[in-house]
XYZ file of C-alpha atoms in Angstrom:
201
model
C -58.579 19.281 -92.650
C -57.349 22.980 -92.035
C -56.089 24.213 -88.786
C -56.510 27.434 -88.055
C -53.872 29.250 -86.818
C -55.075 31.959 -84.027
C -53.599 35.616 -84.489
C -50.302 36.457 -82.949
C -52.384 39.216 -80.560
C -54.602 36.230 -79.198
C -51.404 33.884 -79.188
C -49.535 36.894 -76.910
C -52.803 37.697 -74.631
C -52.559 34.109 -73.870
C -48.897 33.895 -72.819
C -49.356 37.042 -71.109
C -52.011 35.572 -68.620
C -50.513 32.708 -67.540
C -47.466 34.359 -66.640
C -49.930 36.969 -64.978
C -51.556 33.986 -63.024
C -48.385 32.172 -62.534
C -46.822 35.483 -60.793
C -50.454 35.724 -58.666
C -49.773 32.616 -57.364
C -46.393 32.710 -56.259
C -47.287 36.289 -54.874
C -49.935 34.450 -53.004
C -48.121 31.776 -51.302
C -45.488 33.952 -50.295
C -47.651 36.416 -48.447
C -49.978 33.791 -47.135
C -47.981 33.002 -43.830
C -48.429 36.911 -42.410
C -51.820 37.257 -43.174
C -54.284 36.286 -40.049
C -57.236 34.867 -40.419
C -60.232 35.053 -37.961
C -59.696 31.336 -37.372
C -56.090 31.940 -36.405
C -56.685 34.698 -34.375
C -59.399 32.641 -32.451
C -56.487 30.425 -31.788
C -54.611 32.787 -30.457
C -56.755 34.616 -28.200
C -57.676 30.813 -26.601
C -53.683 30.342 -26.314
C -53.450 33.157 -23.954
C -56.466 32.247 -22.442
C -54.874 28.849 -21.728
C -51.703 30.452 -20.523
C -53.441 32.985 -18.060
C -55.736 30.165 -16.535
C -52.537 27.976 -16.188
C -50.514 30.763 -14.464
C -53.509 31.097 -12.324
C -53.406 26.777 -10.901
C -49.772 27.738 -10.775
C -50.352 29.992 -8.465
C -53.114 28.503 -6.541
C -50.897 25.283 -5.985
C -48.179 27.211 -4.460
C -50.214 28.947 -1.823
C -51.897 25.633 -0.887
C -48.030 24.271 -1.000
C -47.747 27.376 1.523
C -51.023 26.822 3.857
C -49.899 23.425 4.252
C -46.609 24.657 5.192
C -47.816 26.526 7.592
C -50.067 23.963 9.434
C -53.470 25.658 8.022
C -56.078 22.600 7.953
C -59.470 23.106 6.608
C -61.643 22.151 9.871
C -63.182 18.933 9.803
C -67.025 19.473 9.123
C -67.972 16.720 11.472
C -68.627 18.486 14.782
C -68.600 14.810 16.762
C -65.068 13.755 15.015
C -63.754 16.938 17.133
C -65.189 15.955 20.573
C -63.839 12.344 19.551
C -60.683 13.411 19.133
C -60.561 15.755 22.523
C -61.769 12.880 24.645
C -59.226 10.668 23.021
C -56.379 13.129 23.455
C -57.737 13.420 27.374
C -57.462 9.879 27.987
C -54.166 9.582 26.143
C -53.117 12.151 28.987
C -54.706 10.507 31.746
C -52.595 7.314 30.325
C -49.403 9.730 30.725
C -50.044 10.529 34.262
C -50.576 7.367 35.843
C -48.140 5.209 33.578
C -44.942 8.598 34.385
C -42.384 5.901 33.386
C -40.884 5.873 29.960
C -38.733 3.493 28.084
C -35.209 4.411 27.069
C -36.341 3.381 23.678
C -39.142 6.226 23.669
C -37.151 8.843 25.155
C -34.823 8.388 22.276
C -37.555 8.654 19.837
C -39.194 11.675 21.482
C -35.952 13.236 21.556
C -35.151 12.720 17.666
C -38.824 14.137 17.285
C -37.731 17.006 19.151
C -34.497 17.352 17.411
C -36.528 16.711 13.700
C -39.300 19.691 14.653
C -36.555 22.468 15.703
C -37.145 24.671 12.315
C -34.911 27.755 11.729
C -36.195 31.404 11.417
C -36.610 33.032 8.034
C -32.922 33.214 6.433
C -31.626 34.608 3.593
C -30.198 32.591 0.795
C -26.682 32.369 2.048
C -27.316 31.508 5.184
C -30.192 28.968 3.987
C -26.933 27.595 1.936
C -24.374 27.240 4.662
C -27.510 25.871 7.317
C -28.245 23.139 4.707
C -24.786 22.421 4.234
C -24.307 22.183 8.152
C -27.442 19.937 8.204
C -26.194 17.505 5.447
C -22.791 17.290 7.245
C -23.497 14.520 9.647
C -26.068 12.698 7.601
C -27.997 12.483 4.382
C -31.082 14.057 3.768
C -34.375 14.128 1.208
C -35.326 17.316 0.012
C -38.228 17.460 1.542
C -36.707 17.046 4.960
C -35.272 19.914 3.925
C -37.930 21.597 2.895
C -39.604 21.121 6.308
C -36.418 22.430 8.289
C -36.142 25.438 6.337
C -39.677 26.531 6.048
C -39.437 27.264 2.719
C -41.960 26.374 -0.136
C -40.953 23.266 -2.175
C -40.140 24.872 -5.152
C -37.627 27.508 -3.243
C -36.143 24.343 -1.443
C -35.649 22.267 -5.140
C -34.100 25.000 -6.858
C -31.433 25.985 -3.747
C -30.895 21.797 -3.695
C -30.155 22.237 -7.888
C -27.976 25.615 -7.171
C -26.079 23.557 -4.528
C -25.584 20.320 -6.636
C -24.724 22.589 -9.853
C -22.057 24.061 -7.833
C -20.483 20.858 -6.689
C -21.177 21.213 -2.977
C -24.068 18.314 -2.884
C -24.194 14.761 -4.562
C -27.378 13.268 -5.162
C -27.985 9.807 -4.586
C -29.928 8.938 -7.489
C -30.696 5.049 -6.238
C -32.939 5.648 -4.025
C -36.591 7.682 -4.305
C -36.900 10.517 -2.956
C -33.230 11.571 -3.933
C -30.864 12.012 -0.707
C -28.362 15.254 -0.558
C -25.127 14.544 0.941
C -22.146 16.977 1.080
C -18.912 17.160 -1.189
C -15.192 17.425 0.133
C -15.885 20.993 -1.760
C -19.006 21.500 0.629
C -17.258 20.957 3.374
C -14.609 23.628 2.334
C -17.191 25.839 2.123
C -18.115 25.302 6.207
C -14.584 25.185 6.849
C -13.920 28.524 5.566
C -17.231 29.832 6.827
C -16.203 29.057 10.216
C -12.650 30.278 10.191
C -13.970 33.737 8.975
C -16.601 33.707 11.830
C -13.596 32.877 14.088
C -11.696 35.666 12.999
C -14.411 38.469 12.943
């Protein structure tokens, strides 16, 4: 049986094409990554869509964090709840007036109340700082006690509660949920020196 042995052009041509096609292919791979397709692009252009939309709840939940704040209700649709509510809140003061006489155990609770509900006006963040330090002084508080002294949004109140811990001037009881903020012998330095400068001025 005779083999034929193919000419040396055909034998070279050969050789020559699959380096060819060997070269295409790493060429290929390595350009690959930064080419786009439509597919990818699609992608893309969703991603942002995504990102804008959740920018937008973002934003949405920290004005309702804000109406909230600021005692806006939506009114009750229920025109007869209302007129329930006013007739119960006129007998509750009819109650007052004949029954004038209050226990010391109520007084002391309507004076905490009192005490609870005095909120301070808008401050900026230092003296936000030094009032939450003063509040934490004589006992510990939740953050969103806080939150409802200062007037502030939630968010604002967590990340002056994380500035103050960061810096040392708060511990965080951890044990208990929500967390409680009480103040560090380096918190209390803090007041200390606050008021002897407002002493000297």
């Amino acid at each position: 049986m005779l083999i034929e042995i193919p000419e040396p052009d055909v034998i070279l041509g050969v050789i020559v094409a699959f380096v060819i096609g060997l070269v295409a292919l790493y060429s290929y791979y390595k350009i690959r990554p930064f080419i786009k397709s439509k597919s990818e692009m699609i992608d893309s252009s969703q991603l942002e869509r995504l990102e804008y939309y959740e920018k937008q709840l973002i934003d949405m939940k920290i004005r309702l964090d804000s109406m909230e704040m600021q005692g806006v209700e939506q009114k009750n649709e229920d025109p007869n709840l209302e007129i329930k509510q006013f007739l119960e809140k006129l007998s509750k003061n009819q109650q007052v007036i004949e029954n004038p006489i209050i226990s010391p155990k109520t007084a002391e609770i309507m004076n905490k109340e009192e005490s609870g509900t005095n909120r301070m006006p808008n401050l900026d963040h230092n003296n936000a700082t030094d009032y939450v330090l003063h509040l934490i002084t004589d006992k510990a508080m939740t953050s969103r006690d806080i939150q409802i002294t200062l007037k502030r949004s939630r968010e604002h109140t967590s990340r002056l509660m994380k500035k103050l811990f960061d810096d040392g001037y708060v511990k965080r009881n951890t044990s208990t949920k929500p967390y409680t903020y009480s103040i560090t012998e380096k918190g209390k330095e803090k007041i200390n020196v606050l008021q002897s400068s407002s002493l000297i001025v």
